[in-house]
Coordinates of N, CA and C in Angstrom, one line a residue:
M1 N -15.3 -2.4 19.3 CA -14.7 -2.5 18.0 C -13.6 -3.6 18.0
L2 N -14.0 -4.8 17.2 CA -13.2 -5.8 17.2 C -12.2 -5.6 16.1
Y3 N -10.9 -5.6 16.0 CA -10.0 -5.1 15.2 C -9.1 -6.2 15.3
Y4 N -8.8 -6.7 13.9 CA -7.6 -7.6 13.7 C -6.9 -7.6 12.5
K5 N -5.7 -8.1 12.4 CA -5.2 -8.2 11.3 C -5.5 -9.6 10.6
V6 N -5.5 -9.7 9.3 CA -6.0 -10.8 8.7 C -5.1 -11.9 8.8
G7 N -3.9 -11.7 8.7 CA -2.7 -12.7 9.1 C -2.1 -12.9 7.8
A8 N -1.7 -14.2 7.6 CA -0.7 -14.5 6.4 C -1.7 -14.4 5.0
F9 N -1.4 -13.5 4.1 CA -2.1 -13.2 2.9 C -2.4 -14.4 2.2
N10 N -1.4 -15.2 1.9 CA -1.6 -16.6 1.0 C -2.7 -17.4 1.5
A11 N -2.6 -17.5 3.0 CA -3.7 -18.6 3.2 C -4.9 -18.0 3.3
C12 N -5.5 -16.8 3.3 CA -6.8 -16.5 3.2 C -7.3 -15.5 2.0
L13 N -6.4 -15.3 1.2 CA -6.9 -14.7 -0.2 C -8.0 -15.1 -0.7
N14 N -8.2 -16.4 -0.8 CA -9.4 -17.2 -1.5 C -10.7 -17.0 -0.7
N15 N -10.7 -16.5 0.5 CA -11.7 -16.3 0.9 C -12.1 -14.9 1.4
M16 N -11.5 -13.9 0.7 CA -11.6 -12.5 0.7 C -12.2 -11.6 -0.3
K17 N -13.3 -10.9 0.0 CA -13.9 -10.1 -1.0 C -13.3 -8.9 -1.2
I18 N -12.8 -8.8 -2.4 CA -11.8 -7.5 -2.8 C -12.7 -6.5 -3.4
D19 N -12.6 -5.2 -3.1 CA -13.2 -4.1 -3.9 C -13.1 -4.5 -5.3
K20 N -14.2 -4.1 -6.1 CA -14.0 -4.5 -7.6 C -13.0 -3.2 -8.3
E21 N -12.9 -2.3 -7.5 CA -11.9 -1.3 -7.9 C -10.4 -1.5 -7.7
L22 N -10.0 -2.6 -6.9 CA -8.5 -3.0 -6.5 C -8.2 -4.3 -7.2
T23 N -7.1 -4.2 -7.7 CA -6.4 -5.5 -8.2 C -5.3 -5.8 -7.3
V24 N -5.2 -7.3 -7.1 CA -4.3 -7.8 -6.1 C -3.6 -8.7 -6.6
Y25 N -2.1 -8.7 -6.4 CA -1.3 -9.6 -6.9 C -0.5 -10.0 -5.7
Q26 N -0.2 -11.4 -5.6 CA 0.7 -12.1 -4.7 C 2.1 -11.9 -5.3
V27 N 3.1 -11.7 -4.3 CA 4.3 -11.6 -4.6 C 5.0 -13.1 -4.6
K28 N 5.7 -13.5 -5.9 CA 6.1 -14.9 -5.5 C 7.7 -14.5 -5.8
V29 N 8.3 -15.3 -4.7 CA 9.9 -15.5 -5.0 C 10.7 -16.2 -6.1
I30 N 11.3 -15.5 -6.7 CA 12.0 -16.3 -7.7 C 13.5 -16.2 -7.4
D31 N 14.4 -16.8 -8.2 CA 15.7 -16.6 -7.8 C 16.5 -15.7 -8.4
E32 N 16.1 -15.3 -9.5 CA 16.8 -14.0 -10.3 C 16.1 -12.8 -9.7
K33 N 17.2 -11.7 -9.4 CA 16.9 -10.5 -9.2 C 17.7 -9.7 -10.0
I34 N 16.7 -8.4 -10.2 CA 17.4 -7.4 -11.0 C 17.8 -6.4 -10.4
K35 N 18.9 -5.8 -10.7 CA 19.7 -4.6 -10.2 C 19.8 -3.6 -11.1
V36 N 19.5 -2.3 -10.5 CA 19.6 -1.1 -11.2 C 20.9 -0.2 -10.5
I37 N 21.5 0.3 -11.5 CA 22.8 1.1 -10.8 C 22.2 2.4 -10.0
D38 N 22.9 2.7 -9.0 CA 22.4 3.8 -8.1 C 23.3 4.8 -8.1
Y39 N 23.1 6.0 -8.9 CA 24.0 6.8 -9.2 C 24.2 8.0 -8.0
G40 N 23.3 7.8 -7.0 CA 23.3 8.8 -5.6 C 22.0 9.5 -5.7
K41 N 22.0 10.3 -5.0 CA 20.8 11.2 -4.9 C 20.9 12.4 -5.7
V42 N 19.5 12.9 -6.1 CA 19.4 14.1 -7.0 C 18.8 15.0 -6.2
S43 N 19.1 16.3 -6.2 CA 18.5 17.5 -5.4 C 17.2 18.0 -5.9
A44 N 16.4 18.2 -5.1 CA 15.1 18.8 -5.7 C 15.1 20.0 -5.1
G45 N 16.1 20.6 -4.9 CA 15.9 22.2 -4.5 C 17.1 22.7 -5.6
F46 N 18.1 23.7 -4.8 CA 19.2 24.1 -5.9 C 20.0 23.1 -6.3
P47 N 20.6 23.1 -7.3 CA 21.5 22.3 -7.9 C 23.0 22.2 -6.9
S48 N 23.2 21.0 -6.8 CA 24.7 21.0 -6.1 C 25.8 20.4 -6.8
P49 N 27.0 20.5 -6.8 CA 27.9 19.9 -7.6 C 27.7 18.4 -7.5
A50 N 27.9 17.8 -8.7 CA 27.8 16.5 -8.9 C 28.7 15.6 -8.0
E51 N 28.0 14.3 -7.4 CA 28.6 13.4 -6.6 C 29.7 12.8 -7.6
D52 N 30.8 12.2 -7.3 CA 31.7 11.2 -7.9 C 30.8 10.2 -8.3
F53 N 31.0 9.5 -9.4 CA 30.2 8.4 -9.8 C 30.6 7.1 -8.9
V54 N 29.4 6.5 -8.1 CA 30.0 5.5 -7.2 C 29.1 4.2 -8.1
D55 N 29.9 3.1 -8.0 CA 29.3 2.2 -8.7 C 28.4 1.1 -7.8
R56 N 27.6 1.6 -7.3 CA 26.7 0.9 -6.4 C 25.4 0.1 -7.1
K57 N 24.8 -0.7 -6.8 CA 23.6 -1.3 -7.3 C 22.6 -1.5 -6.1
L58 N 21.3 -1.0 -6.8 CA 20.0 -1.0 -6.0 C 19.2 -2.2 -6.4
S59 N 18.8 -3.1 -5.6 CA 17.8 -4.0 -5.8 C 16.3 -3.7 -5.1
L60 N 15.5 -3.4 -6.2 CA 14.2 -3.2 -5.6 C 13.5 -4.2 -4.9
D61 N 14.1 -5.5 -5.2 CA 13.6 -6.6 -4.3 C 14.1 -6.5 -2.6
D62 N 15.2 -6.2 -2.5 CA 15.9 -6.1 -1.4 C 15.2 -4.9 -0.6
R63 N 15.0 -3.8 -1.3 CA 14.5 -2.6 -0.6 C 13.0 -2.6 -0.2
Y64 N 12.3 -3.1 -1.2 CA 10.7 -3.0 -1.0 C 9.9 -4.4 -0.9
L65 N 10.8 -5.5 -0.9 CA 10.0 -6.9 -0.8 C 10.8 -7.7 0.1
Q66 N 11.2 -7.4 1.2 CA 11.9 -8.1 2.1 C 11.3 -9.2 2.7
H67 N 10.0 -9.1 2.7 CA 9.2 -10.2 3.6 C 8.0 -10.6 2.5
P68 N 8.6 -11.6 1.4 CA 7.7 -11.8 0.3 C 6.2 -12.4 0.8
E69 N 6.8 -13.6 1.7 CA 5.2 -14.3 2.4 C 4.4 -13.2 2.8
S70 N 4.5 -12.0 3.2 CA 3.5 -11.4 3.7 C 3.4 -10.0 3.2
T71 N 3.7 -9.8 1.7 CA 3.8 -8.8 0.9 C 3.0 -9.0 -0.5
F72 N 1.8 -8.1 -0.9 CA 1.4 -8.3 -2.0 C 1.2 -6.8 -2.8
I73 N 0.9 -6.8 -3.8 CA 0.8 -5.6 -4.7 C -0.5 -5.4 -5.2
V74 N -1.0 -4.2 -4.9 CA -2.5 -3.6 -5.2 C -2.4 -2.6 -6.4
I75 N -3.4 -2.9 -7.3 CA -3.2 -1.7 -8.5 C -4.5 -1.0 -8.2
V76 N -4.5 0.6 -7.9 CA -5.6 1.4 -7.5 C -6.5 1.5 -8.7
G77 N -7.7 1.3 -8.4 CA -8.8 1.4 -9.5 C -9.8 2.3 -9.2
G78 N -10.1 3.0 -8.1 CA -11.1 3.9 -7.9 C -10.7 5.3 -7.5
L79 N -11.5 6.2 -7.1 CA -11.3 7.4 -7.0 C -11.5 8.0 -5.6
S80 N -11.9 7.2 -4.6 CA -12.2 7.7 -3.4 C -11.1 8.1 -2.5
M81 N -9.7 7.8 -3.1 CA -8.4 8.2 -2.5 C -7.7 9.2 -3.3
A82 N -8.3 9.9 -4.4 CA -7.6 10.6 -5.5 C -7.0 11.8 -4.9
N83 N -6.1 12.4 -5.5 CA -5.1 13.1 -5.2 C -4.1 12.8 -4.3
E84 N -4.1 11.6 -3.6 CA -3.1 10.9 -2.9 C -2.6 9.8 -3.7
Y85 N -3.8 9.2 -4.2 CA -3.6 7.7 -5.1 C -4.5 8.1 -6.3
D86 N -3.7 7.8 -7.3 CA -4.5 8.1 -8.8 C -4.5 6.6 -9.3
L87 N -5.5 6.4 -10.3 CA -5.9 5.4 -11.0 C -4.5 4.6 -11.6
D88 N -4.4 3.5 -11.3 CA -3.3 2.5 -11.8 C -2.0 2.7 -10.9
D89 N -2.0 3.5 -10.1 CA -0.7 3.2 -9.0 C -0.8 2.1 -8.6
V90 N 0.6 1.6 -8.3 CA 0.9 0.3 -7.9 C 1.3 0.6 -6.2
L91 N 0.6 -0.3 -5.3 CA 1.0 -0.3 -3.9 C 1.4 -1.4 -3.4
V92 N 2.5 -1.3 -2.8 CA 3.2 -2.7 -2.2 C 2.5 -2.6 -0.7
I93 N 1.9 -3.7 -0.5 CA 1.3 -3.8 0.8 C 1.8 -5.1 1.8
R94 N 2.1 -4.5 3.1 CA 2.6 -5.6 4.1 C 1.4 -6.0 4.8
S95 N 1.2 -7.3 5.0 CA 0.2 -7.7 6.1 C 0.9 -8.2 7.2
D96 N 1.8 -8.3 7.4 CA 2.5 -8.4 8.7 C 3.0 -7.3 9.6
L97 N 2.6 -5.9 9.1 CA 2.8 -4.9 10.0 C 1.4 -4.4 10.8
T98 N 1.6 -4.0 11.8 CA 0.6 -3.3 12.7 C 0.1 -1.9 12.2
P99 N -0.7 -1.5 11.8 CA -1.1 -0.2 11.4 C -0.9 0.9 12.5
H100 N -0.5 2.0 12.2 CA -0.3 3.2 13.1 C -1.3 4.1 12.6
H101 N -1.4 5.1 13.4 CA -2.4 6.3 13.1 C -2.0 7.0 11.7
N102 N -3.1 7.1 11.0 CA -2.8 7.8 9.5 C -2.3 6.8 8.5
D103 N -2.2 5.8 8.8 CA -1.3 4.7 7.9 C -2.5 4.5 7.0
D104 N -2.1 4.4 5.7 CA -3.2 3.7 4.7 C -3.3 2.2 4.6
V105 N -4.5 1.6 4.5 CA -4.6 0.2 4.8 C -5.8 -0.4 3.8
I106 N -5.6 -1.5 3.5 CA -6.8 -2.2 3.0 C -7.4 -2.7 4.0
V107 N -8.7 -2.6 4.1 CA -9.5 -2.8 5.2 C -11.0 -3.4 4.9
S108 N -11.7 -4.2 5.6 CA -12.9 -4.6 5.7 C -13.6 -4.1 6.8
V109 N -14.8 -3.7 6.7 CA -15.5 -3.5 7.9 C -16.8 -4.2 7.9
N110 N -17.1 -5.0 8.9 CA -18.4 -6.0 9.0 C -18.3 -6.9 7.5
N111 N -17.3 -7.4 7.3 CA -17.4 -8.4 6.1 C -17.9 -7.8 4.7
S112 N -17.4 -6.3 4.8 CA -17.7 -5.8 3.5 C -16.4 -6.1 2.5
D113 N -16.5 -5.7 1.4 CA -15.3 -5.8 0.4 C -14.0 -4.9 0.9
Y114 N -12.8 -5.5 0.9 CA -11.6 -4.9 1.2 C -11.5 -3.6 0.2
T115 N -11.2 -2.5 0.9 CA -11.0 -1.0 0.0 C -9.8 -0.5 0.5
L116 N -9.3 0.4 0.1 CA -8.3 1.4 0.6 C -8.8 2.5 1.1
K117 N -8.3 2.7 2.5 CA -8.5 4.1 3.3 C -7.6 4.4 4.0
R118 N -7.6 5.7 4.7 CA -6.7 6.0 5.6 C -7.3 5.8 7.0
F119 N -6.7 5.2 7.8 CA -7.0 4.8 9.2 C -6.8 5.7 10.3
D120 N -7.4 6.6 10.7 CA -7.4 7.6 11.8 C -7.9 7.1 13.1
F121 N -6.7 6.6 13.7 CA -6.9 5.7 15.0 C -7.8 6.9 16.2
K122 N -7.4 8.3 16.1 CA -7.7 9.2 17.0 C -9.0 9.3 17.0
Q123 N -9.6 9.5 15.8 CA -11.2 9.8 15.7 C -11.6 8.4 15.4
N124 N -11.1 7.4 15.4 CA -11.7 5.8 15.2 C -12.6 5.9 13.7
K125 N -12.0 6.4 12.7 CA -12.7 6.2 11.3 C -11.6 5.9 10.2
L126 N -12.2 5.6 9.3 CA -11.5 5.5 8.0 C -11.8 6.4 7.1
I127 N -11.0 6.9 6.4 CA -11.0 8.4 5.6 C -10.8 8.2 4.3
A128 N -11.8 8.5 3.4 CA -11.4 8.7 2.0 C -10.8 9.8 1.6
L129 N -9.9 10.0 1.0 CA -9.1 11.3 0.9 C -9.4 12.3 -0.1
N130 N -10.3 11.8 -1.2 CA -10.9 12.6 -2.4 C -11.7 13.4 -1.5
P131 N -11.5 14.8 -1.7 CA -12.3 15.8 -1.0 C -13.7 15.7 -1.6
S132 N -14.1 15.5 -2.8 CA -15.3 15.4 -3.2 C -16.2 14.0 -2.9
Y133 N -15.6 13.2 -2.1 CA -16.1 11.9 -1.7 C -16.4 12.0 -0.2
N134 N -18.0 11.6 0.2 CA -18.1 11.5 1.5 C -18.3 10.2 2.1
D135 N -17.1 9.6 2.0 CA -16.9 8.1 2.0 C -16.2 7.6 3.2
S136 N -16.1 8.6 4.2 CA -15.4 8.1 5.4 C -16.5 7.5 6.3
I137 N -15.7 6.4 7.0 CA -16.5 5.4 7.9 C -16.2 5.6 9.4
Q138 N -17.3 6.1 10.0 CA -16.9 6.1 11.6 C -17.1 4.8 12.1
L139 N -16.1 4.3 12.9 CA -16.0 2.8 13.5 C -16.8 3.0 14.6
N140 N -17.4 1.9 14.9 CA -18.2 2.0 16.4 C -17.7 0.7 16.9
A141 N -18.1 0.7 18.4 CA -17.7 -0.4 19.3 C -17.7 -1.8 18.7
D142 N -19.0 -2.0 17.9 CA -19.5 -3.5 17.6 C -19.1 -3.8 16.3
D143 N -18.2 -2.8 15.7 CA -17.7 -3.0 14.2 C -16.8 -4.1 14.1
E144 N -16.9 -4.9 13.2 CA -15.5 -5.8 12.9 C -14.6 -5.3 11.9
V145 N -13.6 -4.9 12.3 CA -12.6 -4.4 11.5 C -11.4 -5.5 11.0
K146 N -11.2 -5.6 9.8 CA -10.2 -6.3 9.4 C -9.1 -5.7 8.6
I147 N -7.8 -5.9 8.9 CA -6.9 -5.0 8.1 C -6.0 -6.1 7.4
M148 N -6.2 -6.0 6.0 CA -5.1 -6.9 5.1 C -4.0 -6.5 5.3
G149 N -3.8 -5.4 5.3 CA -2.2 -4.9 5.0 C -2.1 -3.4 5.2
V150 N -1.0 -2.9 5.4 CA -0.5 -1.6 5.5 C 0.2 -1.0 4.1
V151 N -0.3 0.0 3.5 CA 0.5 0.4 2.3 C 2.1 1.1 2.7
T152 N 3.1 0.5 2.1 CA 4.3 0.8 2.4 C 5.1 1.4 1.2
V153 N 4.7 1.2 0.1 CA 5.1 1.7 -1.0 C 4.3 2.3 -2.2
Q154 N 4.4 3.5 -2.5 CA 3.4 3.8 -3.7 C 4.2 4.0 -5.2
I155 N 4.1 3.6 -6.1 CA 4.7 3.6 -7.3 C 3.7 4.4 -8.4
K156 N 4.1 5.5 -8.7 CA 3.4 6.3 -9.8 C 4.1 6.4 -11.3
E157 N 3.4 6.2 -12.0 CA 3.8 6.1 -13.5 C 3.9 7.6 -14.0
R158 N 4.8 8.3 -14.2 CA 4.7 9.8 -14.7 C 4.6 9.9 -16.1
R159 N 5.0 8.7 -16.7 CA 4.8 8.7 -18.3 C 4.7 7.3 -18.8
K160 N 3.6 6.9 -19.4 CA 3.2 5.7 -20.0 C 4.0 5.6 -21.2
V161 N 4.6 4.5 -21.1 CA 5.3 4.0 -22.5 C 4.9 2.7 -23.1

């Protein structure tokens, strides 16, 4: 199996076939950053006494877009990864990272359209997470596998406004 990372996203975007169910956005650097107040952590279990107010600010740019030259945004449009990824979820993708076992990746096999799948290195296959889909792809030694990037952040809208 020939496996390689695509490389600098900006340089090769024009030559890529992207699955029609994925919407891809390039990250552009601008001078202005928006920061939100960080009130600390919230308990997801039993309530704990409130922390004293701390005047910290959180920059989503600094936290999630540290490498804008190799970062892009994808909007999920299909159902093959449903239950883990829903329609219109926003994904931050890093093209400079090497995928690890069970990473979710934007991938092309044998020059097919790029799509979102879980990469199982141990069984050498790409997995669709929707249990009603039989879209897993067994990779063979002669397959050409291109990884556009690794999913690093998932943003879910809980309430559309």
